[in-house]
Amino acid sequence: MSTTDTSKASPKKDLIVVKNMVKYFPVRAGLLQRVVAWVQAVDDVSFTIREGETLGLVGESGCGKTTIGRTMLRLIEPTSGSVMFGDVDVLKLRAKQMKAMRRNMQIIFQDPFASLDPRMPIGESVMEGLNVHGIGTHRERVETMMEILKKVGLEDYHARRYPHEFSGGQRQRIGIARALALRPKFIVCDEPVSALDVSIQSQVLNILKDLQREFGLTYMFIAHNLSVVEHISNRVAVMYLGKMVELTGREELYENPLHPYTKALMSAIPVADPTLKRERTILKGDVPSPLNPPKGCRFHPRCPVAIDKCSVEEPVFKENKADHWAACWLVD
């Protein structure tokens, strides 16, 4: 895959540059637990995230979206590659340096209940990062916590309650408040609305957009719902089986998708008008196992327009037109 910087036509400065990210998980077996295979969760992925934008990351379950987000923050250690935050390679930082870097890089988890300590009032959970980094006096931390709770739509008295006393939407607001407490520059949103009702989804998305404008935040928004991604993203990246297959601006992707996999995803988006008929692209077969991905293009066993070359040689992820990247032999 080409490692050329995908921001060549970018009017904004790149906040994060990911190059050749690889993450393989070992599969162990036998009495001695020897490594017998590798799960190729993320395989040679490169992209950039521009300052102040929201980059949507979409794909089927198991394609490596969450692994990318967690590896960028070093919640999972990578197999190889680099993650540049400004002029600093995050993957080369030592423990003390990485602790300081975490003030700039935070995450909102998919399951807010699992990510909150059930024995800790949510006010203390929101202040936890401030305590760890020794920011301000205790009184200043409490004031910061109260201020952030109000910004996500909660009240002062909520600070004394425990996670089980809140609804799913409220718990996700707490997760957003906790990520925001350290005033980071970059937040990974790992499917933050996938477990919420549709009406609550829109409220949480609007909160994220309002906070982005107020604090100048940069997001990577991981999701499998293309309608949600279209609502919040500036650019959208599409992944399939550990590889990035397309990356471009939101409007360009939804109006003119280049990769056959992206086209299939677009054809599955529900249409509000019941009289409007849309031609669906039905993909054959199941997603191959990341333990043994197909040779050549990983999508070719399911691709409706695959040619012989697709099963032999892996396509290059390249810029086919201005700021529109794709990895497909059929795209000129």
Short mmCIF file of C-alpha atoms in Angstrom, two decimals:
data_model
loop_
_atom_site.label_atom_id
_atom_site.label_comp_id
_atom_site.label_asym_id
_atom_site.label_seq_id
_atom_site.Cartn_x
_atom_site.Cartn_y
_atom_site.Cartn_z
CA MET A 1 0.00 0.00 0.00
CA SER A 2 1.22 3.48 -0.77
CA THR A 3 2.39 5.48 2.23
CA THR A 4 2.09 8.82 0.45
CA ASP A 5 0.58 11.50 2.69
CA THR A 6 -3.16 11.59 2.03
CA SER A 7 -3.34 15.30 2.86
CA LYS A 8 -1.67 16.65 -0.28
CA ALA A 9 -4.65 18.83 -1.14
CA SER A 10 -5.50 19.63 2.47
CA PRO A 11 -6.25 23.25 3.33
CA LYS A 12 -5.87 22.42 7.03
CA LYS A 13 -2.89 21.29 9.05
CA ASP A 14 -2.64 17.58 9.83
CA LEU A 15 -2.99 16.92 13.55
CA ILE A 16 -2.41 13.15 13.29
CA VAL A 17 -0.55 11.17 10.62
CA VAL A 18 -0.79 7.37 10.77
CA LYS A 19 1.68 5.48 8.58
CA ASN A 20 1.86 1.76 7.87
CA MET A 21 -0.01 0.75 11.03
CA VAL A 22 0.03 -2.99 11.60
CA LYS A 23 -1.56 -4.89 14.47
CA TYR A 24 -1.51 -8.69 14.54
CA PHE A 25 -2.85 -10.67 17.50
CA PRO A 26 -1.19 -14.03 18.25
CA VAL A 27 -3.23 -17.24 18.35
CA ARG A 28 -1.75 -19.67 20.86
CA ALA A 29 -2.40 -23.40 21.23
CA GLY A 30 -1.01 -26.48 22.87
CA LEU A 31 0.42 -27.18 26.30
CA LEU A 32 3.23 -24.66 25.84
CA GLN A 33 0.91 -22.02 24.34
CA ARG A 34 3.03 -21.59 21.25
CA VAL A 35 1.96 -19.08 18.59
CA VAL A 36 0.34 -21.07 15.77
CA ALA A 37 -1.22 -18.24 13.76
CA TRP A 38 -1.80 -14.48 13.66
CA VAL A 39 -5.06 -12.55 13.46
CA GLN A 40 -4.36 -9.74 10.98
CA ALA A 41 -6.64 -7.15 12.60
CA VAL A 42 -4.99 -4.11 10.98
CA ASP A 43 -2.61 -4.58 8.07
CA ASP A 44 -0.55 -1.65 6.71
CA VAL A 45 -3.00 1.23 7.11
CA SER A 46 -2.05 4.89 6.47
CA PHE A 47 -4.19 8.03 6.78
CA THR A 48 -4.24 11.54 8.22
CA ILE A 49 -6.67 13.43 10.47
CA ARG A 50 -6.81 17.18 9.98
CA GLU A 51 -6.99 19.66 12.80
CA GLY A 52 -10.58 20.48 13.81
CA GLU A 53 -12.23 17.89 11.55
CA THR A 54 -14.19 14.71 12.17
CA LEU A 55 -12.90 11.66 10.31
CA GLY A 56 -15.55 8.95 10.10
CA LEU A 57 -14.28 5.35 10.07
CA VAL A 58 -16.79 2.78 8.82
CA GLY A 59 -16.90 -0.89 7.93
CA GLU A 60 -18.41 -4.21 8.95
CA SER A 61 -17.93 -5.63 12.45
CA GLY A 62 -14.47 -7.15 12.84
CA CYS A 63 -12.80 -5.07 10.11
CA GLY A 64 -10.35 -3.43 12.55
CA LYS A 65 -11.98 -0.06 13.25
CA THR A 66 -11.78 -0.21 17.04
CA THR A 67 -8.31 -1.74 16.91
CA ILE A 68 -7.06 1.27 14.94
CA GLY A 69 -8.55 3.72 17.45
CA ARG A 70 -7.13 1.95 20.49
CA THR A 71 -3.73 1.41 18.89
CA MET A 72 -3.47 5.12 18.04
CA LEU A 73 -3.89 5.87 21.76
CA ARG A 74 -1.63 2.96 22.76
CA LEU A 75 -4.37 1.25 24.70
CA ILE A 76 -3.19 -1.60 22.48
CA GLU A 77 0.48 -1.77 21.51
CA PRO A 78 1.02 -1.94 17.72
CA THR A 79 2.96 -4.57 15.81
CA SER A 80 4.59 -1.85 13.69
CA GLY A 81 3.99 1.58 12.17
CA SER A 82 3.95 5.15 13.43
CA VAL A 83 1.37 7.62 14.79
CA MET A 84 2.54 11.24 14.58
CA PHE A 85 0.70 13.69 16.85
CA GLY A 86 2.07 16.98 15.54
CA ASP A 87 5.80 16.29 15.41
CA VAL A 88 5.78 13.56 18.11
CA ASP A 89 5.66 9.83 17.35
CA VAL A 90 3.21 8.56 19.96
CA LEU A 91 4.36 4.95 19.54
CA LYS A 92 7.93 5.80 20.57
CA LEU A 93 7.09 7.61 23.80
CA ARG A 94 8.16 6.16 27.14
CA ALA A 95 5.65 5.61 29.95
CA LYS A 96 6.11 9.01 31.61
CA GLN A 97 5.98 10.84 28.27
CA MET A 98 2.91 8.84 27.21
CA LYS A 99 1.13 9.77 30.44
CA ALA A 100 1.61 13.46 29.60
CA MET A 101 0.46 12.85 26.00
CA ARG A 102 -2.80 11.31 27.21
CA ARG A 103 -3.96 14.79 28.22
CA ASN A 104 -4.20 15.53 24.49
CA MET A 105 -5.70 12.20 23.35
CA GLN A 106 -8.83 10.71 24.89
CA ILE A 107 -11.47 8.11 24.00
CA ILE A 108 -15.25 7.72 24.37
CA PHE A 109 -16.02 4.01 24.70
CA GLN A 110 -18.86 2.17 23.01
CA ASP A 111 -20.26 0.75 26.27
CA PRO A 112 -20.41 3.58 28.83
CA PHE A 113 -21.61 1.29 31.64
CA ALA A 114 -18.65 -1.09 31.30
CA SER A 115 -16.20 1.81 31.21
CA LEU A 116 -17.48 3.39 34.45
CA ASP A 117 -16.57 2.13 37.94
CA PRO A 118 -19.89 1.01 39.49
CA ARG A 119 -18.58 1.83 43.00
CA MET A 120 -17.57 5.39 42.15
CA PRO A 121 -19.94 8.40 41.95
CA ILE A 122 -19.85 9.83 38.46
CA GLY A 123 -18.45 13.14 39.72
CA GLU A 124 -15.34 11.29 40.90
CA SER A 125 -15.14 9.39 37.60
CA VAL A 126 -15.13 12.66 35.66
CA MET A 127 -12.47 14.09 37.99
CA GLU A 128 -10.29 10.97 37.85
CA GLY A 129 -8.14 12.24 34.99
CA LEU A 130 -7.67 15.59 36.70
CA ASN A 131 -6.53 13.79 39.86
CA VAL A 132 -4.12 11.51 38.00
CA HIS A 133 -2.46 14.44 36.24
CA GLY A 134 -2.53 16.67 39.33
CA ILE A 135 -4.38 19.50 37.62
CA GLY A 136 -5.47 22.33 39.93
CA THR A 137 -6.59 22.21 43.55
CA HIS A 138 -9.40 19.95 44.73
CA ARG A 139 -11.84 22.85 44.61
CA GLU A 140 -10.79 23.75 41.05
CA ARG A 141 -11.24 20.12 39.98
CA VAL A 142 -14.75 20.04 41.44
CA GLU A 143 -15.60 23.30 39.64
CA THR A 144 -14.24 21.91 36.37
CA MET A 145 -16.25 18.71 36.82
CA MET A 146 -19.48 20.62 37.51
CA GLU A 147 -18.91 22.85 34.49
CA ILE A 148 -18.34 19.89 32.16
CA LEU A 149 -21.41 18.02 33.45
CA LYS A 150 -23.55 21.03 32.55
CA LYS A 151 -22.01 21.20 29.08
CA VAL A 152 -23.18 17.63 28.37
CA GLY A 153 -26.68 18.27 29.73
CA LEU A 154 -26.38 16.97 33.32
CA GLU A 155 -26.92 18.79 36.62
CA ASP A 156 -24.81 19.34 39.74
CA TYR A 157 -26.74 16.81 41.82
CA HIS A 158 -25.92 14.07 39.28
CA ALA A 159 -22.30 14.16 40.46
CA ARG A 160 -23.24 12.24 43.64
CA ARG A 161 -25.07 9.43 41.84
CA TYR A 162 -23.71 6.09 40.69
CA PRO A 163 -23.64 4.71 37.10
CA HIS A 164 -26.54 2.28 37.62
CA GLU A 165 -28.83 5.23 38.42
CA PHE A 166 -28.57 6.64 34.89
CA SER A 167 -30.06 5.72 31.53
CA GLY A 168 -27.88 4.64 28.61
CA GLY A 169 -27.97 8.09 27.04
CA GLN A 170 -27.03 9.76 30.32
CA ARG A 171 -24.16 7.33 30.85
CA GLN A 172 -22.80 8.17 27.42
CA ARG A 173 -22.94 11.88 28.34
CA ILE A 174 -20.87 11.00 31.40
CA GLY A 175 -18.37 9.24 29.12
CA ILE A 176 -18.15 12.38 26.98
CA ALA A 177 -17.67 14.55 30.08
CA ARG A 178 -14.88 12.31 31.34
CA ALA A 179 -13.08 12.43 27.99
CA LEU A 180 -13.44 16.21 27.90
CA ALA A 181 -12.22 16.87 31.46
CA LEU A 182 -8.54 17.15 30.48
CA ARG A 183 -9.33 19.50 27.58
CA PRO A 184 -7.83 17.17 24.92
CA LYS A 185 -7.16 18.13 21.32
CA PHE A 186 -8.17 14.74 19.87
CA ILE A 187 -10.90 12.27 20.86
CA VAL A 188 -11.55 8.78 19.48
CA CYS A 189 -15.32 8.20 19.50
CA ASP A 190 -15.65 4.40 19.43
CA GLU A 191 -19.24 3.80 18.27
CA PRO A 192 -20.57 6.14 21.00
CA VAL A 193 -24.21 6.01 19.84
CA SER A 194 -24.58 2.45 18.52
CA ALA A 195 -26.28 1.19 21.72
CA LEU A 196 -28.67 4.16 22.04
CA ASP A 197 -32.21 4.80 20.81
CA VAL A 198 -32.47 6.88 17.64
CA SER A 199 -33.86 9.94 19.46
CA ILE A 200 -31.02 9.79 22.01
CA GLN A 201 -28.46 9.27 19.24
CA SER A 202 -29.29 12.65 17.73
CA GLN A 203 -28.95 14.38 21.11
CA VAL A 204 -25.51 12.86 21.75
CA LEU A 205 -24.33 13.68 18.21
CA ASN A 206 -25.45 17.30 18.62
CA ILE A 207 -23.57 17.50 21.94
CA LEU A 208 -20.41 16.21 20.23
CA LYS A 209 -20.73 18.78 17.43
CA ASP A 210 -21.38 21.65 19.87
CA LEU A 211 -18.35 20.68 21.97
CA GLN A 212 -16.21 20.42 18.84
CA ARG A 213 -17.08 23.99 17.88
CA GLU A 214 -16.58 25.32 21.41
CA PHE A 215 -13.26 23.63 22.18
CA GLY A 216 -11.81 23.16 18.67
CA LEU A 217 -11.78 19.37 19.04
CA THR A 218 -10.66 16.84 16.44
CA TYR A 219 -12.59 13.56 16.30
CA MET A 220 -12.15 10.13 14.81
CA PHE A 221 -15.71 8.79 14.77
CA ILE A 222 -15.91 5.01 14.51
CA ALA A 223 -19.28 3.58 13.44
CA HIS A 224 -21.03 1.08 11.22
CA ASN A 225 -24.11 3.25 10.66
CA LEU A 226 -23.49 5.23 7.46
CA SER A 227 -26.33 7.66 8.17
CA VAL A 228 -24.77 8.65 11.50
CA VAL A 229 -21.34 9.03 9.88
CA GLU A 230 -22.80 11.26 7.16
CA HIS A 231 -24.34 13.51 9.81
CA ILE A 232 -21.18 14.17 11.81
CA SER A 233 -18.13 13.61 9.56
CA ASN A 234 -16.09 15.91 7.33
CA ARG A 235 -14.23 13.05 5.67
CA VAL A 236 -14.99 9.33 5.68
CA ALA A 237 -12.66 6.32 5.55
CA VAL A 238 -13.98 2.85 4.64
CA MET A 239 -12.30 -0.31 5.96
CA TYR A 240 -12.59 -3.93 4.94
CA LEU A 241 -10.84 -6.84 6.66
CA GLY A 242 -8.00 -4.83 8.16
CA LYS A 243 -7.38 -2.69 5.06
CA MET A 244 -8.48 0.81 4.14
CA VAL A 245 -10.27 0.71 0.77
CA GLU A 246 -11.51 4.30 0.33
CA LEU A 247 -11.04 7.75 1.87
CA THR A 248 -12.48 11.10 0.78
CA GLY A 249 -14.76 13.97 1.78
CA ARG A 250 -18.24 13.14 3.06
CA GLU A 251 -20.18 14.61 0.14
CA GLU A 252 -17.86 13.09 -2.45
CA LEU A 253 -18.10 9.63 -0.89
CA TYR A 254 -21.89 9.60 -0.71
CA GLU A 255 -22.35 11.05 -4.19
CA ASN A 256 -19.54 9.27 -6.03
CA PRO A 257 -18.17 6.17 -4.26
CA LEU A 258 -15.35 4.51 -6.20
CA HIS A 259 -14.75 1.18 -4.48
CA PRO A 260 -17.24 -1.70 -5.07
CA TYR A 261 -17.43 -2.35 -1.32
CA THR A 262 -18.33 1.28 -0.61
CA LYS A 263 -20.98 1.14 -3.32
CA ALA A 264 -22.48 -1.97 -1.71
CA LEU A 265 -22.59 -0.24 1.68
CA MET A 266 -24.26 2.83 0.16
CA SER A 267 -26.92 0.72 -1.53
CA ALA A 268 -27.91 -0.69 1.88
CA ILE A 269 -28.71 2.72 3.43
CA PRO A 270 -32.48 2.90 4.13
CA VAL A 271 -34.43 5.51 2.12
CA ALA A 272 -37.15 7.54 3.83
CA ASP A 273 -39.39 7.57 0.74
CA PRO A 274 -41.15 4.17 0.40
CA THR A 275 -42.01 4.85 -3.25
CA LEU A 276 -38.36 5.33 -4.20
CA LYS A 277 -36.79 2.11 -5.42
CA ARG A 278 -33.05 1.61 -5.02
CA GLU A 279 -30.98 -1.09 -6.69
CA ARG A 280 -29.34 -3.10 -3.93
CA THR A 281 -25.90 -4.65 -4.32
CA ILE A 282 -26.07 -7.99 -2.51
CA LEU A 283 -22.63 -9.26 -1.55
CA LYS A 284 -22.16 -13.02 -1.86
CA GLY A 285 -20.60 -15.15 0.87
CA ASP A 286 -19.29 -14.14 4.28
CA VAL A 287 -16.41 -11.94 5.34
CA PRO A 288 -13.21 -14.06 5.18
CA SER A 289 -11.32 -14.78 8.39
CA PRO A 290 -8.54 -12.34 9.35
CA LEU A 291 -6.55 -15.45 10.32
CA ASN A 292 -6.18 -16.31 6.65
CA PRO A 293 -7.21 -13.36 4.44
CA PRO A 294 -7.47 -13.86 0.66
CA LYS A 295 -4.50 -13.10 -1.57
CA GLY A 296 -4.64 -10.03 -3.79
CA CYS A 297 -7.56 -7.73 -3.00
CA ARG A 298 -9.18 -8.93 0.20
CA PHE A 299 -12.62 -8.03 -1.13
CA HIS A 300 -12.36 -10.01 -4.39
CA PRO A 301 -14.16 -13.23 -3.19
CA ARG A 302 -17.31 -11.13 -2.59
CA CYS A 303 -16.84 -8.46 -5.25
CA PRO A 304 -19.48 -8.44 -8.02
CA VAL A 305 -17.07 -6.89 -10.56
CA ALA A 306 -13.78 -8.66 -9.70
CA ILE A 307 -11.31 -9.49 -12.48
CA ASP A 308 -8.50 -12.08 -12.56
CA LYS A 309 -5.90 -9.55 -11.41
CA CYS A 310 -7.84 -8.91 -8.19
CA SER A 311 -7.15 -12.43 -6.89
CA VAL A 312 -3.43 -12.25 -7.62
CA GLU A 313 -2.15 -8.75 -6.87
CA GLU A 314 -3.11 -6.40 -4.04
CA PRO A 315 -4.33 -3.00 -5.32
CA VAL A 316 -2.47 0.13 -4.24
CA PHE A 317 -4.25 2.61 -1.98
CA LYS A 318 -3.74 5.75 -4.06
CA GLU A 319 -5.22 9.15 -4.85
CA ASN A 320 -7.37 8.60 -7.93
CA LYS A 321 -8.56 12.21 -8.03
CA ALA A 322 -8.22 15.26 -5.79
CA ASP A 323 -8.40 14.10 -2.17
CA HIS A 324 -10.21 10.88 -3.13
CA TRP A 325 -8.24 7.74 -2.28
CA ALA A 326 -9.20 4.18 -3.17
CA ALA A 327 -7.63 0.73 -3.48
CA CYS A 328 -9.18 -0.97 -6.53
CA TRP A 329 -7.79 -2.14 -9.87
CA LEU A 330 -11.01 -1.12 -11.64
CA VAL A 331 -10.73 2.52 -10.57
CA ASP A 332 -8.84 4.58 -13.16
#
